[in-house]
Amino acid sequence: MDSLLTLLPMLVKMAIVVGVLLLLPLPLTWMERKIAAHIQQRPGPMRVGWHGLLQPLADALKLLTKEDHIPADADRRLFAMAPVVALVPPFLVFTAIPFGTPVQLFGQEVTLMISDMNVGLLFILAVSGIGVFGTILAGWSSNSKYAVLGSLRSIAQMISYEIPMGFSVIGVVMLAQSMNLSQIVAAQEGLWNIVLQPIGFFVFFVAGLAEAQRIPFDLPEAEGDLGAGYHTEYSGIRFSLFMLAEYLVVVMLAALNVLLFFGGWNGAPPFVPEPVWFLLKVGFFVWVFMWFRFTFPRYRYDQLMTIGWKVLLPLSLLNILVSGLWML
Amino acid sequence: MARTSVKKSGWIGRIFFADLLAGLRLTLRYMFSHPVTHRYPDHEKWVPYPRHRGHHFIKTNEEGDVNCVACELCSQICPCDCITVIPFENEKGDRRPQVFDINLARCLYCGLCEDACPADAIKLGQEYEVACDDRPKLVVHLEDLVAAPRKAEDGGQLRPARLQPDGSGRSVEAAGAKSQGQDWWRHIRKGK
C-alpha cells in the first residue's frame, strides 16, 4: 500500500507526459502551417473547423488510413523497427525535463518532473544522441539511394553538431555547479544565463537547429536533392511516427533552451503559475524555430560542416575558456 | 535589401548577422500582415476593375434597341476571327445585326472589337466565369450579349460571395454582406 502511494503520482505524471507528447504534434502542425502561410501572405488551412483548427485531425486520419507500404528489397525487420527507435529517445528525454518547482498536492509534495536526476543534462545529451540510430536504420533498411544518402548526411550532421552542443552547455554547468536541471534553473534565479553565456546560447541554439534537422540545416531531408531523405520510402503510420519524433525533438530543444539559458520558470509575472510560464517560454522558442524555418534557405553540405567544425566548435571552446577565466 | 545593409554595416554587421536579421525582420513583418489570398469561390469574389476585359456585352439605347449597326468592323479587326455578324434591315429601316455570334473559346479578349466599334455597341465587361463543360455553349448569341454583365464601375474590390447551388461552379455575391472596400490590397502592408 505504501509503495503504491509513492508509485501512483509517478504513474500519473508519466501518463500525463506521454499523453501530452503524443497529442502535441497535432497543434504544432497546425501552428507550423499557419505560420508558414502568414509569412507567405496566405491564410493557411481555413476549411476544416474554425480557421482550420481541425486540419491536423483530418491529416492524422489521412495518414492512418494510408497504405503501409514496405519496399520489396527492404530489410523488413529493421524497416519496421526504425520509426520506433527514432521515437523512443525524444520521449525518454522528457523524463528528465522539469516543468516547475515542487508543488503541494493532497498534503504531499509532488515534483513536476518524472525523474529528478543529478546528471539530468548528461542524460538528455546522451539519450538524444541515440536518436541518430533511428535515422541510420531507416536509411539503411529502405534499400533506396535517396534514403541512404539522406541518412549518411544526417549521421554526419548529428555527430558533428553534438560536439559543439555538448561543449556549449559546459559553461552553464560551470555556472550552476551542477548537472541537475532544476538546480541549473535555481541558479538562474537572479540573472538568466543568456546574459552571462551569450556565446554558449548562440552555439547551443544553432547546434540545436542542426540536431533537430530544421531549416537552415535540414540537409537530411532536402526535398530538392533527396526526395525526402531517410524517410523517403515510409508511408502512413510509420511516416507519422518519424514526424512525431521530429516535432518532439523541436519541443525538447525549445525546452532545453529555456531551461539552460532563459531561466526556466524564473521570472513568472504575478498570478501565472510556474509551469504555465515555462511552457509559454517553450512555445515562444518553438515559434522561433518555425519562424527560422520559413525565413532561411538551406546551407550547402560543405558549408554545414564548415560551420560545425570551424565556427561552432572553436566558439564553444572559447566560451568554456572565458567562463573559466571569469569564474577564477 | 539585405545585401545593401550588410555592405553598409561592414564586418561588425557580419559578426552580428545583419543579413540574417534583415531576413527575419522581413518575414516577421509579413507574418503580421494580412493574407492576400482570395477565398474564392465560396467566401469571396473579386470584382474586376472597370478596365478588365471579360465576357463581351452589347449596349442598348433608351428604346431597348441594340446600338450595333452591323457594320462588321469588329469581325474584320478580330485577330482570331471569332465574331460572326450578319446584318439585316429592321422595320424602321435601320441596319441591325440579325446574327451576332462570338465564339468565346477562340476569343483572346484583346479588346480590338471595342476599339473598332463606331457605334459604342460592343464592349468587354466584368464577367470572367465563362468555363463550362460543353464547347458549343461557348458560342454566345445576340441575346446573351445584351444580357451579359456590364463593366463594373465600382470594380477593384473583394466582395463576400457564395457558391451557386446549381453545381455550375460559379460564385455569386452574397446578399446584404459588406464588401472589404475598394483597393483593399493597399492596406495589406501598412506604411509601405
Coordinates of C-alpha atoms in Angstrom, one line a residue:
Chain A
M1 CA 0.0 0.0 0.0
D2 CA 2.8 2.4 1.0
S3 CA 4.7 1.6 -2.2
L4 CA 1.6 2.1 -4.2
L5 CA 1.2 5.6 -2.8
T6 CA 4.7 6.5 -3.9
L7 CA 4.2 4.8 -7.2
L8 CA 0.9 6.4 -8.1
P9 CA 2.0 10.0 -8.5
M10 CA 4.8 8.7 -10.7
L11 CA 2.4 6.8 -12.9
V12 CA 0.0 9.7 -13.2
K13 CA 2.9 12.0 -14.2
M14 CA 4.1 9.5 -16.8
A15 CA 0.6 9.1 -18.2
I16 CA 0.2 12.9 -18.5
V17 CA 3.6 13.5 -20.1
V18 CA 3.2 10.6 -22.6
G19 CA -0.4 11.6 -23.5
V20 CA 0.5 15.3 -24.0
L21 CA 3.6 14.4 -26.0
L22 CA 1.6 12.1 -28.3
L23 CA -1.0 14.7 -28.9
L24 CA 1.4 17.7 -29.1
P25 CA 2.2 17.3 -32.8
L26 CA -1.4 18.0 -33.7
P27 CA -1.4 21.6 -32.6
L28 CA 2.2 22.0 -33.7
T29 CA 1.5 21.0 -37.3
W30 CA -1.4 23.5 -37.3
M31 CA 0.8 26.2 -35.9
E32 CA 3.6 25.4 -38.4
R33 CA 1.2 25.6 -41.4
K34 CA -0.4 28.8 -40.1
I35 CA 3.0 30.5 -39.5
A36 CA 4.2 29.3 -42.9
A37 CA 1.1 30.6 -44.6
H38 CA 1.2 34.0 -42.9
I39 CA 4.8 34.6 -43.7
Q40 CA 3.9 33.9 -47.3
Q41 CA 0.8 36.1 -47.0
R42 CA -1.6 33.2 -47.3
P43 CA -4.4 32.3 -44.9
G44 CA -3.2 28.7 -44.5
P45 CA -5.8 26.0 -43.5
M46 CA -9.2 27.6 -43.3
R47 CA -11.7 25.0 -44.2
V48 CA -11.7 22.2 -41.6
G49 CA -13.0 23.8 -38.4
W50 CA -12.6 27.3 -37.2
H51 CA -9.5 28.7 -39.1
G52 CA -8.6 25.1 -39.9
L53 CA -8.2 24.0 -36.3
L54 CA -9.4 20.5 -37.1
Q55 CA -7.0 20.2 -40.0
P56 CA -4.4 18.2 -38.0
L57 CA -7.1 15.7 -37.1
A58 CA -8.0 15.3 -40.8
D59 CA -4.3 14.9 -41.6
A60 CA -3.9 12.3 -38.9
L61 CA -6.9 10.3 -40.2
K62 CA -5.5 10.5 -43.7
L63 CA -2.0 9.3 -42.6
L64 CA -3.6 6.4 -40.5
T65 CA -5.7 5.2 -43.5
K66 CA -2.8 5.3 -46.0
E67 CA -1.3 2.0 -47.2
D68 CA 1.5 0.8 -45.0
H69 CA 4.0 0.1 -47.8
I70 CA 7.3 -1.7 -47.4
P71 CA 9.6 -1.8 -50.4
A72 CA 10.3 -5.2 -51.8
D73 CA 14.0 -5.2 -51.3
A74 CA 13.9 -3.6 -47.9
D75 CA 15.1 -5.2 -44.7
R76 CA 11.6 -5.7 -43.3
R77 CA 12.5 -6.1 -39.6
L78 CA 14.8 -3.1 -39.5
F79 CA 12.4 -1.1 -41.6
A80 CA 9.6 -1.7 -39.1
M81 CA 11.9 -1.1 -36.2
A82 CA 13.4 2.3 -37.3
P83 CA 10.4 4.6 -36.6
V84 CA 10.1 3.2 -33.1
V85 CA 13.8 3.6 -32.5
A86 CA 13.6 7.2 -33.7
L87 CA 10.6 7.9 -31.5
V88 CA 11.9 6.5 -28.2
P89 CA 14.7 9.0 -27.4
P90 CA 12.6 12.1 -27.6
F91 CA 10.1 10.5 -25.2
L92 CA 12.9 9.4 -22.9
V93 CA 14.4 12.9 -22.8
F94 CA 11.2 14.2 -21.2
T95 CA 11.7 12.0 -18.2
A96 CA 14.5 14.4 -17.1
I97 CA 12.9 17.7 -18.0
P98 CA 11.5 19.6 -15.0
F99 CA 8.4 21.8 -15.5
G100 CA 8.5 23.8 -12.3
T101 CA 9.3 23.7 -8.6
P102 CA 7.6 21.0 -6.4
V103 CA 4.0 21.7 -5.5
Q104 CA 1.9 20.6 -2.5
L105 CA -0.9 18.4 -3.7
F106 CA -3.2 16.4 -1.3
G107 CA -0.8 17.1 1.5
Q108 CA 2.0 15.5 -0.4
E109 CA 4.9 17.1 -2.1
V110 CA 4.8 16.4 -5.9
T111 CA 7.8 17.2 -8.0
L112 CA 6.9 18.5 -11.5
M113 CA 9.2 16.1 -13.3
I114 CA 9.3 12.4 -13.7
S115 CA 12.8 11.8 -12.5
D116 CA 15.0 14.3 -10.7
M117 CA 18.3 13.1 -11.9
N118 CA 21.6 14.5 -10.7
V119 CA 23.0 14.1 -14.2
G120 CA 19.9 15.2 -16.0
L121 CA 21.7 17.3 -18.5
L122 CA 24.1 14.5 -19.3
F123 CA 21.3 12.0 -19.6
I124 CA 19.4 14.3 -22.1
L125 CA 22.5 14.8 -24.3
A126 CA 23.3 11.1 -24.2
V127 CA 19.7 9.9 -24.9
S128 CA 19.2 12.4 -27.7
G129 CA 22.4 11.1 -29.2
I130 CA 20.7 7.7 -29.6
G131 CA 18.1 9.3 -31.9
V132 CA 20.6 9.1 -34.8
F133 CA 20.1 5.3 -34.7
G134 CA 16.5 5.6 -36.0
T135 CA 17.8 7.6 -38.9
I136 CA 20.6 5.1 -39.7
L137 CA 18.3 2.1 -39.6
A138 CA 15.6 3.9 -41.7
G139 CA 18.1 4.9 -44.3
W140 CA 19.9 1.6 -44.5
S141 CA 16.9 -0.7 -44.3
S142 CA 14.9 1.1 -47.0
N143 CA 17.4 -0.1 -49.7
S144 CA 16.9 3.2 -51.6
K145 CA 19.5 5.6 -52.9
Y146 CA 17.8 8.7 -51.6
A147 CA 17.2 7.2 -48.1
V148 CA 20.9 6.0 -47.8
L149 CA 22.3 9.4 -48.9
G150 CA 19.9 11.2 -46.6
S151 CA 20.8 9.1 -43.6
L152 CA 24.5 9.4 -44.3
R153 CA 24.2 13.1 -44.3
S154 CA 22.1 13.1 -41.2
I155 CA 24.5 10.9 -39.3
A156 CA 27.5 13.1 -40.3
Q157 CA 25.5 16.2 -39.3
M158 CA 24.2 14.9 -36.0
I159 CA 27.5 13.6 -34.9
S160 CA 29.4 16.8 -35.8
Y161 CA 26.9 19.1 -34.1
E162 CA 26.5 17.0 -30.9
I163 CA 30.1 18.0 -30.0
P164 CA 29.6 21.8 -30.0
M165 CA 26.2 21.3 -28.4
G166 CA 27.8 19.4 -25.6
F167 CA 30.6 21.9 -25.2
S168 CA 28.2 24.8 -25.2
V169 CA 26.3 23.7 -22.1
I170 CA 29.5 23.2 -20.1
G171 CA 29.6 26.9 -19.4
V172 CA 26.1 26.6 -17.9
V173 CA 27.1 23.6 -15.8
M174 CA 30.2 25.6 -14.6
L175 CA 28.0 28.5 -13.5
A176 CA 25.4 26.3 -11.7
Q177 CA 28.0 23.9 -10.3
S178 CA 25.5 21.1 -11.1
M179 CA 24.1 19.0 -13.9
N180 CA 20.8 18.7 -12.3
L181 CA 18.3 20.7 -14.4
S182 CA 16.2 22.0 -11.5
Q183 CA 19.4 23.2 -9.8
I184 CA 20.5 24.8 -13.1
V185 CA 17.2 26.7 -13.2
A186 CA 17.5 27.6 -9.5
A187 CA 21.0 29.0 -10.2
Q188 CA 19.4 31.5 -12.7
E189 CA 17.1 32.9 -10.1
G190 CA 18.7 36.4 -10.2
L191 CA 20.2 36.6 -13.6
W192 CA 19.4 34.4 -16.6
N193 CA 22.2 32.6 -18.3
I194 CA 21.6 34.3 -21.6
V195 CA 23.3 37.4 -20.1
L196 CA 26.3 35.5 -18.9
Q197 CA 26.6 33.0 -21.7
P198 CA 25.6 34.7 -24.9
I199 CA 28.1 32.7 -27.0
G200 CA 27.0 29.5 -25.3
F201 CA 23.4 30.2 -26.1
F202 CA 24.3 31.0 -29.7
V203 CA 26.2 27.8 -30.2
F204 CA 23.6 25.7 -28.4
F205 CA 20.8 27.3 -30.5
V206 CA 22.5 26.8 -33.8
A207 CA 23.6 23.3 -32.9
G208 CA 20.1 22.6 -31.7
L209 CA 18.7 23.6 -35.1
A210 CA 21.1 21.2 -36.7
E211 CA 20.2 18.4 -34.3
A212 CA 16.5 18.9 -34.9
Q213 CA 17.3 18.9 -38.6
R214 CA 15.4 22.1 -39.1
I215 CA 16.0 24.6 -41.8
P216 CA 18.6 26.0 -42.4
F217 CA 20.2 22.7 -41.5
D218 CA 17.6 20.2 -42.9
L219 CA 20.0 18.6 -45.3
P220 CA 19.0 15.0 -44.3
E221 CA 15.6 15.6 -45.9
A222 CA 16.4 18.2 -48.5
E223 CA 13.4 17.8 -50.8
G224 CA 15.2 19.3 -53.8
D225 CA 18.1 16.8 -54.0
L226 CA 17.0 13.8 -51.9
G227 CA 13.3 13.2 -52.3
A228 CA 12.5 13.2 -48.6
G229 CA 15.9 11.9 -47.2
Y230 CA 15.9 8.9 -44.9
H231 CA 12.1 8.6 -44.7
T232 CA 11.6 8.6 -48.5
E233 CA 10.2 5.1 -48.5
Y234 CA 8.0 5.4 -45.5
S235 CA 4.3 6.0 -45.7
G236 CA 1.2 6.0 -43.4
I237 CA 1.6 5.4 -39.7
R238 CA 5.3 4.7 -39.9
F239 CA 6.0 8.1 -41.5
S240 CA 3.8 9.8 -39.0
L241 CA 6.0 8.3 -36.2
F242 CA 9.0 10.0 -37.8
M243 CA 7.1 13.2 -37.9
L244 CA 6.1 12.8 -34.3
A245 CA 9.8 12.3 -33.3
E246 CA 10.8 15.4 -35.3
Y247 CA 8.3 17.6 -33.6
L248 CA 9.2 16.2 -30.1
V249 CA 12.9 17.0 -30.8
V250 CA 11.9 20.5 -31.6
V251 CA 9.9 20.8 -28.4
M252 CA 12.7 19.2 -26.4
L253 CA 15.3 21.7 -27.8
A254 CA 13.0 24.6 -27.1
A255 CA 12.6 23.3 -23.5
L256 CA 16.4 22.9 -23.2
N257 CA 17.0 26.5 -24.5
V258 CA 14.6 27.8 -21.9
L259 CA 15.9 25.7 -19.0
L260 CA 19.6 26.3 -19.7
F261 CA 19.7 29.9 -20.9
F262 CA 16.3 31.6 -20.3
G263 CA 15.8 30.9 -16.6
G264 CA 13.3 28.1 -16.9
W265 CA 10.3 29.1 -14.9
N266 CA 12.0 32.0 -13.2
G267 CA 10.6 35.5 -13.6
A268 CA 7.0 34.5 -13.9
P269 CA 4.6 37.5 -13.9
P270 CA 2.2 37.6 -10.9
F271 CA -0.7 35.1 -10.9
V272 CA 0.9 33.0 -13.7
P273 CA 1.8 29.5 -12.4
E274 CA 5.4 28.5 -12.9
P275 CA 4.7 25.5 -15.2
V276 CA 2.5 27.7 -17.4
W277 CA 5.2 30.4 -17.6
F278 CA 7.7 27.8 -18.5
L279 CA 5.5 26.3 -21.2
L280 CA 4.9 29.8 -22.6
K281 CA 8.6 30.3 -23.0
V282 CA 8.9 26.9 -24.7
G283 CA 6.1 27.8 -27.0
F284 CA 7.9 31.0 -27.9
F285 CA 11.0 29.1 -28.8
V286 CA 9.0 26.6 -30.9
W287 CA 7.6 29.7 -32.7
V288 CA 11.1 31.0 -33.3
F289 CA 12.2 27.6 -34.8
M290 CA 9.2 27.8 -37.2
W291 CA 10.0 31.5 -38.0
F292 CA 13.5 30.5 -38.9
R293 CA 12.3 27.7 -41.0
F294 CA 10.3 29.9 -43.3
T295 CA 12.9 32.6 -43.5
F296 CA 16.2 31.0 -44.4
P297 CA 17.3 28.8 -47.3
R298 CA 19.3 25.6 -46.7
Y299 CA 23.0 25.5 -46.3
R300 CA 25.1 23.5 -48.7
Y301 CA 26.7 20.3 -47.2
D302 CA 30.3 21.6 -47.1
Q303 CA 29.0 24.9 -45.5
L304 CA 27.2 22.8 -42.9
M305 CA 30.4 21.0 -42.0
T306 CA 32.4 24.2 -42.0
I307 CA 30.0 25.9 -39.6
G308 CA 30.0 22.9 -37.3
W309 CA 33.8 22.3 -37.1
K310 CA 35.4 25.6 -37.9
V311 CA 33.0 28.0 -36.3
L312 CA 30.8 26.4 -33.6
L313 CA 33.4 24.1 -32.1
P314 CA 36.1 26.8 -31.6
L315 CA 33.4 29.2 -30.3
S316 CA 32.2 26.7 -27.7
L317 CA 35.8 26.0 -26.6
L318 CA 36.4 29.8 -26.3
N319 CA 33.2 30.0 -24.3
I320 CA 34.5 27.4 -21.8
L321 CA 37.8 29.3 -21.6
V322 CA 36.2 32.6 -21.0
S323 CA 33.7 31.2 -18.4
G324 CA 36.6 29.5 -16.6
L325 CA 38.7 32.8 -16.5
W326 CA 35.7 34.7 -15.4
M327 CA 35.0 32.3 -12.6
L328 CA 38.5 32.5 -11.3
Chain B
M1 CA 17.7 45.0 -49.2
A2 CA 19.6 42.5 -47.0
R3 CA 22.7 42.9 -49.2
T4 CA 22.9 46.6 -49.0
S5 CA 22.5 46.7 -45.2
V6 CA 25.4 44.2 -44.9
K7 CA 27.6 46.3 -47.2
K8 CA 26.8 49.4 -45.1
S9 CA 27.4 47.8 -41.7
G10 CA 30.7 46.1 -42.8
W11 CA 32.4 43.4 -40.7
I12 CA 30.6 44.4 -37.5
G13 CA 27.3 43.7 -39.3
R14 CA 28.6 40.3 -40.5
I15 CA 29.6 39.3 -37.0
F16 CA 26.2 40.1 -35.6
F17 CA 24.4 38.6 -38.7
A18 CA 22.9 41.8 -40.0
D19 CA 21.9 39.9 -43.2
L20 CA 20.1 37.2 -41.3
L21 CA 18.4 39.7 -39.1
A22 CA 17.2 41.6 -42.1
G23 CA 15.6 38.5 -43.4
L24 CA 14.0 37.7 -40.1
R25 CA 12.6 41.2 -39.8
L26 CA 11.1 41.0 -43.3
T27 CA 9.4 37.7 -42.5
L28 CA 8.2 38.9 -39.2
R29 CA 6.6 41.9 -40.9
Y30 CA 4.9 39.6 -43.4
M31 CA 3.7 37.3 -40.5
F32 CA 1.6 40.2 -39.1
S33 CA 0.3 41.4 -42.4
H34 CA -3.0 40.5 -44.0
P35 CA -3.1 37.5 -46.3
V36 CA -3.7 38.3 -49.9
T37 CA -5.4 35.0 -50.9
H38 CA -8.9 35.3 -52.2
R39 CA -11.2 32.8 -50.6
Y40 CA -12.9 32.3 -54.0
P41 CA -15.4 31.0 -54.8
D42 CA -17.4 30.2 -51.7
H43 CA -16.5 33.1 -49.4
E44 CA -15.2 36.0 -51.5
K45 CA -15.3 37.1 -55.1
W46 CA -13.1 39.5 -56.9
V47 CA -14.9 42.3 -58.8
P48 CA -12.5 43.3 -61.5
Y49 CA -11.6 46.9 -62.3
P50 CA -13.6 48.7 -65.0
R51 CA -10.7 48.3 -67.4
H52 CA -11.0 44.5 -67.1
R53 CA -11.6 42.7 -70.4
G54 CA -14.0 39.9 -69.7
H55 CA -17.1 38.5 -71.4
H56 CA -18.4 40.8 -74.1
F57 CA -21.7 42.7 -73.9
I58 CA -23.7 44.8 -76.4
K59 CA -25.1 48.2 -75.3
T60 CA -28.7 49.1 -75.9
N61 CA -30.3 52.5 -76.4
E62 CA -33.2 54.0 -74.5
E63 CA -35.8 52.3 -76.7
G64 CA -34.2 48.9 -75.9
D65 CA -32.7 48.6 -79.4
V66 CA -29.1 47.4 -79.7
N67 CA -26.6 50.1 -80.5
C68 CA -24.9 47.8 -83.1
V69 CA -25.3 48.9 -86.7
A70 CA -23.9 45.6 -88.0
C71 CA -21.0 47.3 -89.8
E72 CA -18.9 44.2 -89.2
L73 CA -15.8 46.3 -88.3
C74 CA -15.4 44.2 -85.2
S75 CA -15.4 40.9 -87.0
Q76 CA -13.0 42.4 -89.6
I77 CA -10.5 43.5 -87.0
C78 CA -10.8 40.4 -84.8
P79 CA -7.4 38.7 -84.8
C80 CA -8.8 35.3 -84.2
D81 CA -11.8 35.6 -86.4
C82 CA -14.3 34.7 -83.6
I83 CA -17.1 37.3 -84.3
T84 CA -19.8 36.4 -86.9
V85 CA -22.1 39.3 -87.9
I86 CA -25.0 39.0 -90.4
P87 CA -26.8 42.3 -91.0
F88 CA -30.5 42.9 -91.9
E89 CA -32.8 45.9 -92.2
N90 CA -35.4 46.1 -89.5
E91 CA -38.9 47.5 -89.8
K92 CA -37.7 51.1 -89.0
G93 CA -35.3 50.9 -91.9
D94 CA -32.2 50.6 -89.7
R95 CA -29.3 48.3 -90.3
R96 CA -29.1 45.9 -87.4
P97 CA -27.4 42.5 -86.8
Q98 CA -29.6 39.5 -87.5
V99 CA -26.9 37.2 -86.1
F100 CA -24.2 38.4 -83.7
D101 CA -22.2 35.3 -82.5
I102 CA -19.0 35.4 -80.6
N103 CA -17.0 32.2 -80.1
L104 CA -15.6 32.7 -76.6
A105 CA -13.4 29.7 -77.0
R106 CA -11.5 31.4 -79.8
C107 CA -11.6 34.9 -78.4
L108 CA -8.4 36.2 -76.9
Y109 CA -10.0 39.2 -75.1
C110 CA -7.8 41.7 -76.8
G111 CA -10.5 44.4 -76.9
L112 CA -9.8 45.4 -80.5
C113 CA -13.5 45.0 -81.3
E114 CA -14.3 47.5 -78.6
D115 CA -11.8 50.0 -80.1
A116 CA -13.0 49.5 -83.6
C117 CA -16.8 49.8 -82.9
P118 CA -18.1 53.2 -84.3
A119 CA -21.5 52.8 -82.6
D120 CA -20.4 52.3 -78.9
A121 CA -22.1 48.9 -79.1
I122 CA -19.7 46.0 -78.3
K123 CA -17.7 46.2 -75.0
L124 CA -15.8 43.8 -72.8
G125 CA -17.4 43.5 -69.4
Q126 CA -16.7 42.3 -65.9
E127 CA -17.9 38.7 -66.3
Y128 CA -15.0 36.2 -66.1
E129 CA -16.5 32.9 -65.1
V130 CA -17.1 31.5 -68.6
A131 CA -15.9 28.0 -68.0
C132 CA -18.3 25.2 -69.0
D133 CA -18.2 21.5 -69.9
D134 CA -19.6 21.9 -73.5
R135 CA -17.9 23.7 -76.3
P136 CA -21.0 24.7 -78.3
K137 CA -22.2 26.6 -75.2
L138 CA -19.2 28.9 -75.6
V139 CA -20.7 30.4 -78.8
V140 CA -22.8 33.2 -77.4
H141 CA -25.5 34.9 -79.4
L142 CA -27.0 38.4 -79.5
E143 CA -29.5 37.9 -76.7
D144 CA -26.7 36.6 -74.4
L145 CA -24.5 39.6 -75.2
V146 CA -27.3 42.0 -74.5
A147 CA -28.0 40.3 -71.1
A148 CA -24.3 39.9 -70.2
P149 CA -23.0 41.9 -67.2
R150 CA -21.6 45.4 -67.9
K151 CA -18.3 46.9 -66.8
A152 CA -18.0 47.1 -63.0
E153 CA -18.0 50.8 -62.2
D154 CA -17.1 50.0 -58.6
G155 CA -14.6 47.4 -59.6
G156 CA -11.4 46.6 -57.9
Q157 CA -12.7 45.1 -54.7
L158 CA -13.3 41.8 -52.9
R159 CA -17.0 41.1 -52.1
P160 CA -18.4 38.4 -49.9
A161 CA -19.8 35.6 -52.1
R162 CA -21.1 32.1 -52.0
L163 CA -21.1 29.2 -54.4
Q164 CA -24.1 29.0 -56.7
P165 CA -26.0 25.9 -55.6
D166 CA -26.7 24.7 -59.2
G167 CA -23.3 23.0 -59.4
S168 CA -22.1 25.2 -62.2
G169 CA -19.1 26.2 -60.0
R170 CA -20.0 29.9 -60.3
S171 CA -19.7 32.3 -57.4
V172 CA -22.4 34.8 -56.7
E173 CA -22.3 37.8 -54.4
A174 CA -23.9 37.2 -51.1
A175 CA -26.8 39.5 -50.5
G176 CA -26.6 42.0 -47.7
A177 CA -23.0 41.4 -46.8
K178 CA -20.5 44.2 -46.8
S179 CA -17.5 44.4 -49.2
Q180 CA -14.0 44.8 -48.0
G181 CA -13.8 48.1 -49.8
Q182 CA -12.1 49.3 -52.9
D183 CA -8.3 48.9 -53.1
W184 CA -8.2 46.6 -50.1
W185 CA -4.8 45.4 -51.1
R186 CA -3.3 48.8 -50.3
H187 CA -3.8 48.1 -46.6
I188 CA -2.0 44.8 -46.6
R189 CA 1.4 46.2 -45.9
K190 CA 0.9 49.3 -43.8
G191 CA 3.4 52.1 -44.3
K192 CA 4.8 50.7 -47.5

